[in-house]
Amino acid sequence: MKLTAMVLASATVAATAPALAHHSFAMFDGEKKVTLEGTVKDFQWTNPHSWIMLTVLDDAGQPQLWAIEMGGPGGLARQGWALTTLTPGMKVKTVIHPLRDGANGGQFMAITLPDGTLMGNPNGRANANAGAAP
Amino acid sequence: MRLVVCLFAMLIAGTAADAQGWQEYAYPSYSFGVSFPAEPKVETTTYAAPDGRTAEAHVYSVTQDDAAFKMTVVELPGMEENAVIGHAVKTLAQGAEIKLDIPARVARVYGRQLSIVGADGARSSDAIFYHLGRLYQIEGKAISGNEAPSYAIRFQQSLIFTGGETNRPDIVREGRRNCRAAADPNAAGAAATEGEKTAQVDERCRRRGEAASRDQRNRGNNP
């Protein structure tokens, strides 16, 4: 699966993190969005944040692991997520705010599951889906 | 030293997390918690403080083939925050290049977050805080391979501070003041006429108040 990294200069306002979020989100570039297509390696349903570890092929066809940070299990469950929403081997497309330092990671915004189900909001506020406390 | 280690992962067990072994370890005696991919090794060692003193340091670490995950807590009471943080950054970045150095916040504790690339090309994700008279330094270092950097980030982002204290009481007080003012229909002005917006602010303030009360109770203080 090819990496489709579409860096979009977003005019949307990057909202500040909510007062009770576990941590600040300055490490993510809320002005940019990257779309990744890849295969779920792990879905870590853990506190204080859940993580999608996603294997994505780079332009040279080499697998690269991306760490995608989400909210905690409690908040995600209220948004319709479950432990089994993502399983290893699942092919997905996800939208993230990338890390500012260029490493393979980002803040979760939305994901499209194999059956076409969209979870999250690719055009939501920067902190809408990842890390916001309940 | 009495170290109490609690495993919260049993409460949030999941097949994916289990497969990787990532679990949250809490150290209430030192007011923090962090996730490791395996049982961490716990050591007591020394740390060269900015004023030349040798201080006691508690190190919690897991080293794997391709990555090293390390949390260091150093007893440095009565020191100036900028001196502690600056010294820690300088030490971490020796012979390396700082790719990112930005303010960081975990709960109500403020510090710095860094991305550093060593002379050998190894990338590390780090965060440093001075809180409760201690230096808290978390380092996720990718030694080799193209997966390790992602796990280094995942580790560094897992730090939590427990107990509810802050190292920026002025910011927290200001936030509470603003929240109360915004939630007060008489003081909110235009917002009071926008029912939904006001309700959202009220809800946010209510949750914040509950969290503050919970923190107070956890510390055994009167609200």
PDB file of N, CA and C in Angstrom, chain B residues 13-105:
ATOM      1  N   ALA B  13      -7.131  -3.858  30.188  1.00  0.00           N
ATOM      2  CA  ALA B  13      -6.447  -4.866  29.384  1.00  0.00           C
ATOM      3  C   ALA B  13      -7.081  -4.984  28.005  1.00  0.00           C
ATOM      4  N   GLY B  14      -6.248  -5.162  27.028  1.00  0.00           N
ATOM      5  CA  GLY B  14      -6.744  -5.348  25.677  1.00  0.00           C
ATOM      6  C   GLY B  14      -5.784  -6.219  24.915  1.00  0.00           C
ATOM      7  N   THR B  15      -6.267  -6.880  23.897  1.00  0.00           N
ATOM      8  CA  THR B  15      -5.412  -7.842  23.204  1.00  0.00           C
ATOM      9  C   THR B  15      -4.230  -7.162  22.539  1.00  0.00           C
ATOM     10  N   ALA B  16      -4.465  -5.993  21.907  1.00  0.00           N
ATOM     11  CA  ALA B  16      -3.360  -5.331  21.229  1.00  0.00           C
ATOM     12  C   ALA B  16      -2.308  -4.896  22.232  1.00  0.00           C
ATOM     13  N   ALA B  17      -2.762  -4.267  23.318  1.00  0.00           N
ATOM     14  CA  ALA B  17      -1.813  -3.802  24.315  1.00  0.00           C
ATOM     15  C   ALA B  17      -1.080  -4.983  24.935  1.00  0.00           C
ATOM     16  N   ASP B  18      -1.811  -6.051  25.173  1.00  0.00           N
ATOM     17  CA  ASP B  18      -1.186  -7.225  25.759  1.00  0.00           C
ATOM     18  C   ASP B  18      -0.095  -7.769  24.847  1.00  0.00           C
ATOM     19  N   ALA B  19      -0.425  -7.752  23.538  1.00  0.00           N
ATOM     20  CA  ALA B  19       0.520  -8.315  22.593  1.00  0.00           C
ATOM     21  C   ALA B  19       1.839  -7.564  22.648  1.00  0.00           C
ATOM     22  N   GLN B  20       1.775  -6.271  22.808  1.00  0.00           N
ATOM     23  CA  GLN B  20       2.986  -5.478  22.868  1.00  0.00           C
ATOM     24  C   GLN B  20       3.546  -5.394  24.280  1.00  0.00           C
ATOM     25  N   GLY B  21       2.726  -5.715  25.266  1.00  0.00           N
ATOM     26  CA  GLY B  21       3.192  -5.665  26.639  1.00  0.00           C
ATOM     27  C   GLY B  21       3.203  -4.291  27.256  1.00  0.00           C
ATOM     28  N   TRP B  22       2.654  -3.301  26.602  1.00  0.00           N
ATOM     29  CA  TRP B  22       2.650  -1.953  27.174  1.00  0.00           C
ATOM     30  C   TRP B  22       1.682  -1.900  28.346  1.00  0.00           C
ATOM     31  N   GLN B  23       2.203  -1.465  29.480  1.00  0.00           N
ATOM     32  CA  GLN B  23       1.384  -1.356  30.679  1.00  0.00           C
ATOM     33  C   GLN B  23       1.745  -0.069  31.406  1.00  0.00           C
ATOM     34  N   GLU B  24       0.764   0.423  32.128  1.00  0.00           N
ATOM     35  CA  GLU B  24       0.990   1.644  32.885  1.00  0.00           C
ATOM     36  C   GLU B  24       1.477   1.299  34.287  1.00  0.00           C
ATOM     37  N   TYR B  25       2.560   1.907  34.676  1.00  0.00           N
ATOM     38  CA  TYR B  25       3.128   1.695  36.012  1.00  0.00           C
ATOM     39  C   TYR B  25       3.007   3.009  36.780  1.00  0.00           C
ATOM     40  N   ALA B  26       2.463   2.938  37.968  1.00  0.00           N
ATOM     41  CA  ALA B  26       2.267   4.153  38.772  1.00  0.00           C
ATOM     42  C   ALA B  26       3.209   4.139  39.974  1.00  0.00           C
ATOM     43  N   TYR B  27       3.788   5.278  40.244  1.00  0.00           N
ATOM     44  CA  TYR B  27       4.709   5.429  41.370  1.00  0.00           C
ATOM     45  C   TYR B  27       4.206   6.581  42.242  1.00  0.00           C
ATOM     46  N   PRO B  28       3.183   6.333  43.031  1.00  0.00           N
ATOM     47  CA  PRO B  28       2.575   7.426  43.799  1.00  0.00           C
ATOM     48  C   PRO B  28       3.535   8.083  44.784  1.00  0.00           C
ATOM     49  N   SER B  29       4.535   7.359  45.247  1.00  0.00           N
ATOM     50  CA  SER B  29       5.502   7.975  46.159  1.00  0.00           C
ATOM     51  C   SER B  29       6.245   9.120  45.482  1.00  0.00           C
ATOM     52  N   TYR B  30       6.318   9.056  44.175  1.00  0.00           N
ATOM     53  CA  TYR B  30       6.997  10.116  43.419  1.00  0.00           C
ATOM     54  C   TYR B  30       6.033  10.856  42.500  1.00  0.00           C
ATOM     55  N   SER B  31       4.749  10.637  42.709  1.00  0.00           N
ATOM     56  CA  SER B  31       3.702  11.431  42.036  1.00  0.00           C
ATOM     57  C   SER B  31       3.722  11.347  40.519  1.00  0.00           C
ATOM     58  N   PHE B  32       4.031  10.162  39.975  1.00  0.00           N
ATOM     59  CA  PHE B  32       3.960  10.047  38.517  1.00  0.00           C
ATOM     60  C   PHE B  32       3.590   8.621  38.123  1.00  0.00           C
ATOM     61  N   GLY B  33       3.252   8.485  36.877  1.00  0.00           N
ATOM     62  CA  GLY B  33       3.014   7.187  36.278  1.00  0.00           C
ATOM     63  C   GLY B  33       3.516   7.217  34.845  1.00  0.00           C
ATOM     64  N   VAL B  34       3.852   6.056  34.308  1.00  0.00           N
ATOM     65  CA  VAL B  34       4.371   6.005  32.943  1.00  0.00           C
ATOM     66  C   VAL B  34       4.163   4.589  32.398  1.00  0.00           C
ATOM     67  N   SER B  35       4.064   4.469  31.089  1.00  0.00           N
ATOM     68  CA  SER B  35       3.869   3.156  30.460  1.00  0.00           C
ATOM     69  C   SER B  35       5.194   2.624  29.928  1.00  0.00           C
ATOM     70  N   PHE B  36       5.414   1.347  30.172  1.00  0.00           N
ATOM     71  CA  PHE B  36       6.595   0.668  29.635  1.00  0.00           C
ATOM     72  C   PHE B  36       6.139  -0.557  28.841  1.00  0.00           C
ATOM     73  N   PRO B  37       6.980  -1.000  27.901  1.00  0.00           N
ATOM     74  CA  PRO B  37       6.636  -2.214  27.144  1.00  0.00           C
ATOM     75  C   PRO B  37       6.950  -3.490  27.897  1.00  0.00           C
ATOM     76  N   ALA B  38       7.630  -3.361  29.027  1.00  0.00           N
ATOM     77  CA  ALA B  38       7.967  -4.521  29.854  1.00  0.00           C
ATOM     78  C   ALA B  38       8.216  -4.012  31.271  1.00  0.00           C
ATOM     79  N   GLU B  39       8.335  -4.924  32.203  1.00  0.00           N
ATOM     80  CA  GLU B  39       8.597  -4.543  33.592  1.00  0.00           C
ATOM     81  C   GLU B  39       9.884  -3.715  33.668  1.00  0.00           C
ATOM     82  N   PRO B  40       9.812  -2.501  34.196  1.00  0.00           N
ATOM     83  CA  PRO B  40      11.028  -1.673  34.205  1.00  0.00           C
ATOM     84  C   PRO B  40      12.017  -2.089  35.298  1.00  0.00           C
ATOM     85  N   LYS B  41      13.262  -1.875  34.991  1.00  0.00           N
ATOM     86  CA  LYS B  41      14.304  -2.046  36.005  1.00  0.00           C
ATOM     87  C   LYS B  41      14.325  -0.761  36.827  1.00  0.00           C
ATOM     88  N   VAL B  42      14.395  -0.906  38.150  1.00  0.00           N
ATOM     89  CA  VAL B  42      14.386   0.277  39.023  1.00  0.00           C
ATOM     90  C   VAL B  42      15.731   0.357  39.739  1.00  0.00           C
ATOM     91  N   GLU B  43      16.359   1.503  39.605  1.00  0.00           N
ATOM     92  CA  GLU B  43      17.683   1.683  40.207  1.00  0.00           C
ATOM     93  C   GLU B  43      17.747   3.024  40.921  1.00  0.00           C
ATOM     94  N   THR B  44      18.592   3.095  41.925  1.00  0.00           N
ATOM     95  CA  THR B  44      18.917   4.372  42.547  1.00  0.00           C
ATOM     96  C   THR B  44      20.362   4.695  42.209  1.00  0.00           C
ATOM     97  N   THR B  45      20.554   5.909  41.704  1.00  0.00           N
ATOM     98  CA  THR B  45      21.890   6.292  41.266  1.00  0.00           C
ATOM     99  C   THR B  45      22.133   7.756  41.647  1.00  0.00           C
ATOM    100  N   THR B  46      23.100   8.372  41.051  1.00  0.00           N
ATOM    101  CA  THR B  46      23.382   9.779  41.375  1.00  0.00           C
ATOM    102  C   THR B  46      23.260  10.635  40.121  1.00  0.00           C
ATOM    103  N   TYR B  47      23.068  11.925  40.371  1.00  0.00           N
ATOM    104  CA  TYR B  47      22.892  12.875  39.276  1.00  0.00           C
ATOM    105  C   TYR B  47      23.690  14.125  39.620  1.00  0.00           C
ATOM    106  N   ALA B  48      24.422  14.605  38.650  1.00  0.00           N
ATOM    107  CA  ALA B  48      25.208  15.823  38.866  1.00  0.00           C
ATOM    108  C   ALA B  48      24.307  17.032  38.697  1.00  0.00           C
ATOM    109  N   ALA B  49      23.984  17.682  39.814  1.00  0.00           N
ATOM    110  CA  ALA B  49      23.053  18.812  39.799  1.00  0.00           C
ATOM    111  C   ALA B  49      23.719  20.049  39.212  1.00  0.00           C
ATOM    112  N   PRO B  50      22.900  21.035  38.802  1.00  0.00           N
ATOM    113  CA  PRO B  50      23.471  22.231  38.196  1.00  0.00           C
ATOM    114  C   PRO B  50      24.394  23.006  39.142  1.00  0.00           C
ATOM    115  N   ASP B  51      24.180  22.890  40.439  1.00  0.00           N
ATOM    116  CA  ASP B  51      25.028  23.628  41.389  1.00  0.00           C
ATOM    117  C   ASP B  51      26.246  22.815  41.815  1.00  0.00           C
ATOM    118  N   GLY B  52      26.484  21.712  41.144  1.00  0.00           N
ATOM    119  CA  GLY B  52      27.678  20.922  41.434  1.00  0.00           C
ATOM    120  C   GLY B  52      27.454  19.816  42.451  1.00  0.00           C
ATOM    121  N   ARG B  53      26.304  19.865  43.124  1.00  0.00           N
ATOM    122  CA  ARG B  53      26.010  18.813  44.107  1.00  0.00           C
ATOM    123  C   ARG B  53      25.769  17.474  43.403  1.00  0.00           C
ATOM    124  N   THR B  54      25.897  16.423  44.154  1.00  0.00           N
ATOM    125  CA  THR B  54      25.493  15.110  43.662  1.00  0.00           C
ATOM    126  C   THR B  54      24.167  14.760  44.329  1.00  0.00           C
ATOM    127  N   ALA B  55      23.169  14.527  43.527  1.00  0.00           N
ATOM    128  CA  ALA B  55      21.829  14.274  44.059  1.00  0.00           C
ATOM    129  C   ALA B  55      21.418  12.835  43.804  1.00  0.00           C
ATOM    130  N   GLU B  56      20.503  12.364  44.655  1.00  0.00           N
ATOM    131  CA  GLU B  56      19.980  11.004  44.480  1.00  0.00           C
ATOM    132  C   GLU B  56      18.992  10.975  43.313  1.00  0.00           C
ATOM    133  N   ALA B  57      19.137   9.973  42.484  1.00  0.00           N
ATOM    134  CA  ALA B  57      18.246   9.838  41.329  1.00  0.00           C
ATOM    135  C   ALA B  57      17.648   8.435  41.292  1.00  0.00           C
ATOM    136  N   HIS B  58      16.381   8.376  40.944  1.00  0.00           N
ATOM    137  CA  HIS B  58      15.690   7.101  40.791  1.00  0.00           C
ATOM    138  C   HIS B  58      15.443   6.891  39.298  1.00  0.00           C
ATOM    139  N   VAL B  59      15.907   5.792  38.796  1.00  0.00           N
ATOM    140  CA  VAL B  59      15.825   5.531  37.356  1.00  0.00           C
ATOM    141  C   VAL B  59      14.964   4.297  37.115  1.00  0.00           C
ATOM    142  N   TYR B  60      13.996   4.434  36.220  1.00  0.00           N
ATOM    143  CA  TYR B  60      13.091   3.345  35.842  1.00  0.00           C
ATOM    144  C   TYR B  60      13.310   3.134  34.354  1.00  0.00           C
ATOM    145  N   SER B  61      13.737   1.950  33.955  1.00  0.00           N
ATOM    146  CA  SER B  61      14.125   1.804  32.552  1.00  0.00           C
ATOM    147  C   SER B  61      13.838   0.419  31.989  1.00  0.00           C
ATOM    148  N   VAL B  62      13.627   0.435  30.692  1.00  0.00           N
ATOM    149  CA  VAL B  62      13.537  -0.800  29.908  1.00  0.00           C
ATOM    150  C   VAL B  62      14.400  -0.593  28.676  1.00  0.00           C
ATOM    151  N   THR B  63      15.324  -1.498  28.442  1.00  0.00           N
ATOM    152  CA  THR B  63      16.153  -1.419  27.241  1.00  0.00           C
ATOM    153  C   THR B  63      15.874  -2.639  26.381  1.00  0.00           C
ATOM    154  N   GLN B  64      15.519  -2.374  25.139  1.00  0.00           N
ATOM    155  CA  GLN B  64      15.276  -3.455  24.194  1.00  0.00           C
ATOM    156  C   GLN B  64      16.312  -3.383  23.087  1.00  0.00           C
ATOM    157  N   ASP B  65      16.241  -4.293  22.142  1.00  0.00           N
ATOM    158  CA  ASP B  65      17.256  -4.309  21.085  1.00  0.00           C
ATOM    159  C   ASP B  65      17.316  -3.002  20.322  1.00  0.00           C
ATOM    160  N   ASP B  66      16.147  -2.444  20.050  1.00  0.00           N
ATOM    161  CA  ASP B  66      16.131  -1.282  19.167  1.00  0.00           C
ATOM    162  C   ASP B  66      15.751   0.028  19.855  1.00  0.00           C
ATOM    163  N   ALA B  67      15.433  -0.014  21.147  1.00  0.00           N
ATOM    164  CA  ALA B  67      15.002   1.212  21.813  1.00  0.00           C
ATOM    165  C   ALA B  67      15.278   1.153  23.309  1.00  0.00           C
ATOM    166  N   ALA B  68      15.423   2.321  23.890  1.00  0.00           N
ATOM    167  CA  ALA B  68      15.626   2.412  25.343  1.00  0.00           C
ATOM    168  C   ALA B  68      14.623   3.415  25.903  1.00  0.00           C
ATOM    169  N   PHE B  69      13.960   3.005  26.972  1.00  0.00           N
ATOM    170  CA  PHE B  69      12.920   3.833  27.585  1.00  0.00           C
ATOM    171  C   PHE B  69      13.345   4.114  29.022  1.00  0.00           C
ATOM    172  N   LYS B  70      13.514   5.379  29.363  1.00  0.00           N
ATOM    173  CA  LYS B  70      14.062   5.694  30.685  1.00  0.00           C
ATOM    174  C   LYS B  70      13.349   6.881  31.323  1.00  0.00           C
ATOM    175  N   MET B  71      12.962   6.699  32.561  1.00  0.00           N
ATOM    176  CA  MET B  71      12.380   7.770  33.358  1.00  0.00           C
ATOM    177  C   MET B  71      13.308   8.009  34.544  1.00  0.00           C
ATOM    178  N   THR B  72      13.713   9.260  34.728  1.00  0.00           N
ATOM    179  CA  THR B  72      14.621   9.595  35.822  1.00  0.00           C
ATOM    180  C   THR B  72      13.962  10.631  36.725  1.00  0.00           C
ATOM    181  N   VAL B  73      14.004  10.377  38.002  1.00  0.00           N
ATOM    182  CA  VAL B  73      13.476  11.330  38.988  1.00  0.00           C
ATOM    183  C   VAL B  73      14.611  11.680  39.946  1.00  0.00           C
ATOM    184  N   VAL B  74      14.915  12.970  40.020  1.00  0.00           N
ATOM    185  CA  VAL B  74      16.050  13.407  40.834  1.00  0.00           C
ATOM    186  C   VAL B  74      15.560  14.337  41.936  1.00  0.00           C
ATOM    187  N   GLU B  75      15.994  14.066  43.140  1.00  0.00           N
ATOM    188  CA  GLU B  75      15.624  14.916  44.272  1.00  0.00           C
ATOM    189  C   GLU B  75      16.483  16.179  44.241  1.00  0.00           C
ATOM    190  N   LEU B  76      15.866  17.304  43.894  1.00  0.00           N
ATOM    191  CA  LEU B  76      16.597  18.571  43.813  1.00  0.00           C
ATOM    192  C   LEU B  76      15.784  19.681  44.484  1.00  0.00           C
ATOM    193  N   PRO B  77      15.534  19.555  45.760  1.00  0.00           N
ATOM    194  CA  PRO B  77      14.681  20.549  46.415  1.00  0.00           C
ATOM    195  C   PRO B  77      15.329  21.936  46.471  1.00  0.00           C
ATOM    196  N   GLY B  78      14.473  22.936  46.405  1.00  0.00           N
ATOM    197  CA  GLY B  78      14.930  24.307  46.613  1.00  0.00           C
ATOM    198  C   GLY B  78      15.739  24.903  45.486  1.00  0.00           C
ATOM    199  N   MET B  79      15.625  24.351  44.313  1.00  0.00           N
ATOM    200  CA  MET B  79      16.403  24.909  43.205  1.00  0.00           C
ATOM    201  C   MET B  79      15.511  25.748  42.301  1.00  0.00           C
ATOM    202  N   GLU B  80      16.151  26.518  41.459  1.00  0.00           N
ATOM    203  CA  GLU B  80      15.422  27.381  40.537  1.00  0.00           C
ATOM    204  C   GLU B  80      15.093  26.571  39.276  1.00  0.00           C
ATOM    205  N   GLU B  81      13.831  26.653  38.858  1.00  0.00           N
ATOM    206  CA  GLU B  81      13.369  25.779  37.770  1.00  0.00           C
ATOM    207  C   GLU B  81      14.179  25.936  36.484  1.00  0.00           C
ATOM    208  N   ASN B  82      14.411  27.185  36.088  1.00  0.00           N
ATOM    209  CA  ASN B  82      15.128  27.382  34.821  1.00  0.00           C
ATOM    210  C   ASN B  82      16.524  26.772  34.858  1.00  0.00           C
ATOM    211  N   ALA B  83      17.168  26.858  36.016  1.00  0.00           N
ATOM    212  CA  ALA B  83      18.514  26.285  36.144  1.00  0.00           C
ATOM    213  C   ALA B  83      18.462  24.766  36.012  1.00  0.00           C
ATOM    214  N   VAL B  84      17.472  24.157  36.638  1.00  0.00           N
ATOM    215  CA  VAL B  84      17.338  22.697  36.598  1.00  0.00           C
ATOM    216  C   VAL B  84      17.034  22.226  35.172  1.00  0.00           C
ATOM    217  N   ILE B  85      16.050  22.882  34.561  1.00  0.00           N
ATOM    218  CA  ILE B  85      15.647  22.477  33.203  1.00  0.00           C
ATOM    219  C   ILE B  85      16.787  22.739  32.213  1.00  0.00           C
ATOM    220  N   GLY B  86      17.395  23.913  32.320  1.00  0.00           N
ATOM    221  CA  GLY B  86      18.477  24.266  31.402  1.00  0.00           C
ATOM    222  C   GLY B  86      19.640  23.286  31.496  1.00  0.00           C
ATOM    223  N   HIS B  87      19.969  22.917  32.712  1.00  0.00           N
ATOM    224  CA  HIS B  87      21.069  21.966  32.915  1.00  0.00           C
ATOM    225  C   HIS B  87      20.714  20.598  32.325  1.00  0.00           C
ATOM    226  N   ALA B  88      19.480  20.197  32.517  1.00  0.00           N
ATOM    227  CA  ALA B  88      19.046  18.892  31.988  1.00  0.00           C
ATOM    228  C   ALA B  88      19.062  18.886  30.462  1.00  0.00           C
ATOM    229  N   VAL B  89      18.601  19.977  29.866  1.00  0.00           N
ATOM    230  CA  VAL B  89      18.597  20.060  28.396  1.00  0.00           C
ATOM    231  C   VAL B  89      20.027  19.999  27.865  1.00  0.00           C
ATOM    232  N   LYS B  90      20.902  20.778  28.519  1.00  0.00           N
ATOM    233  CA  LYS B  90      22.301  20.815  28.076  1.00  0.00           C
ATOM    234  C   LYS B  90      22.931  19.420  28.169  1.00  0.00           C
ATOM    235  N   THR B  91      22.636  18.722  29.242  1.00  0.00           N
ATOM    236  CA  THR B  91      23.200  17.387  29.430  1.00  0.00           C
ATOM    237  C   THR B  91      22.662  16.415  28.376  1.00  0.00           C
ATOM    238  N   LEU B  92      21.356  16.483  28.142  1.00  0.00           N
ATOM    239  CA  LEU B  92      20.748  15.576  27.165  1.00  0.00           C
ATOM    240  C   LEU B  92      21.271  15.827  25.753  1.00  0.00           C
ATOM    241  N   ALA B  93      21.518  17.089  25.452  1.00  0.00           N
ATOM    242  CA  ALA B  93      21.847  17.465  24.070  1.00  0.00           C
ATOM    243  C   ALA B  93      23.345  17.467  23.790  1.00  0.00           C
ATOM    244  N   GLN B  94      24.135  17.033  24.751  1.00  0.00           N
ATOM    245  CA  GLN B  94      25.587  17.012  24.533  1.00  0.00           C
ATOM    246  C   GLN B  94      25.934  16.163  23.320  1.00  0.00           C
ATOM    247  N   GLY B  95      26.612  16.765  22.366  1.00  0.00           N
ATOM    248  CA  GLY B  95      27.030  16.035  21.166  1.00  0.00           C
ATOM    249  C   GLY B  95      25.881  15.652  20.265  1.00  0.00           C
ATOM    250  N   ALA B  96      24.746  16.241  20.489  1.00  0.00           N
ATOM    251  CA  ALA B  96      23.564  15.903  19.687  1.00  0.00           C
ATOM    252  C   ALA B  96      22.931  17.184  19.135  1.00  0.00           C
ATOM    253  N   GLU B  97      21.952  16.998  18.283  1.00  0.00           N
ATOM    254  CA  GLU B  97      21.259  18.147  17.700  1.00  0.00           C
ATOM    255  C   GLU B  97      19.810  18.172  18.192  1.00  0.00           C
ATOM    256  N   ILE B  98      19.423  19.325  18.712  1.00  0.00           N
ATOM    257  CA  ILE B  98      18.040  19.465  19.162  1.00  0.00           C
ATOM    258  C   ILE B  98      17.171  19.812  17.954  1.00  0.00           C
ATOM    259  N   LYS B  99      16.236  18.941  17.639  1.00  0.00           N
ATOM    260  CA  LYS B  99      15.356  19.161  16.489  1.00  0.00           C
ATOM    261  C   LYS B  99      14.117  19.956  16.881  1.00  0.00           C
ATOM    262  N   LEU B 100      13.725  19.797  18.120  1.00  0.00           N
ATOM    263  CA  LEU B 100      12.512  20.478  18.591  1.00  0.00           C
ATOM    264  C   LEU B 100      12.667  20.748  20.079  1.00  0.00           C
ATOM    265  N   ASP B 101      12.347  21.953  20.485  1.00  0.00           N
ATOM    266  CA  ASP B 101      12.419  22.317  21.907  1.00  0.00           C
ATOM    267  C   ASP B 101      11.247  23.255  22.167  1.00  0.00           C
ATOM    268  N   ILE B 102      10.205  22.720  22.763  1.00  0.00           N
ATOM    269  CA  ILE B 102       8.973  23.489  22.929  1.00  0.00           C
ATOM    270  C   ILE B 102       8.459  23.356  24.369  1.00  0.00           C
ATOM    271  N   PRO B 103       7.641  24.315  24.795  1.00  0.00           N
ATOM    272  CA  PRO B 103       7.024  24.172  26.121  1.00  0.00           C
ATOM    273  C   PRO B 103       6.139  22.934  26.151  1.00  0.00           C
ATOM    274  N   ALA B 104       6.057  22.336  27.305  1.00  0.00           N
ATOM    275  CA  ALA B 104       5.227  21.142  27.458  1.00  0.00           C
ATOM    276  C   ALA B 104       4.368  21.282  28.706  1.00  0.00           C
ATOM    277  N   ARG B 105       3.266  20.585  28.699  1.00  0.00           N
ATOM    278  CA  ARG B 105       2.420  20.523  29.893  1.00  0.00           C
ATOM    279  C   ARG B 105       1.870  19.116  30.024  1.00  0.00           C
TER     280      ARG B 105
END
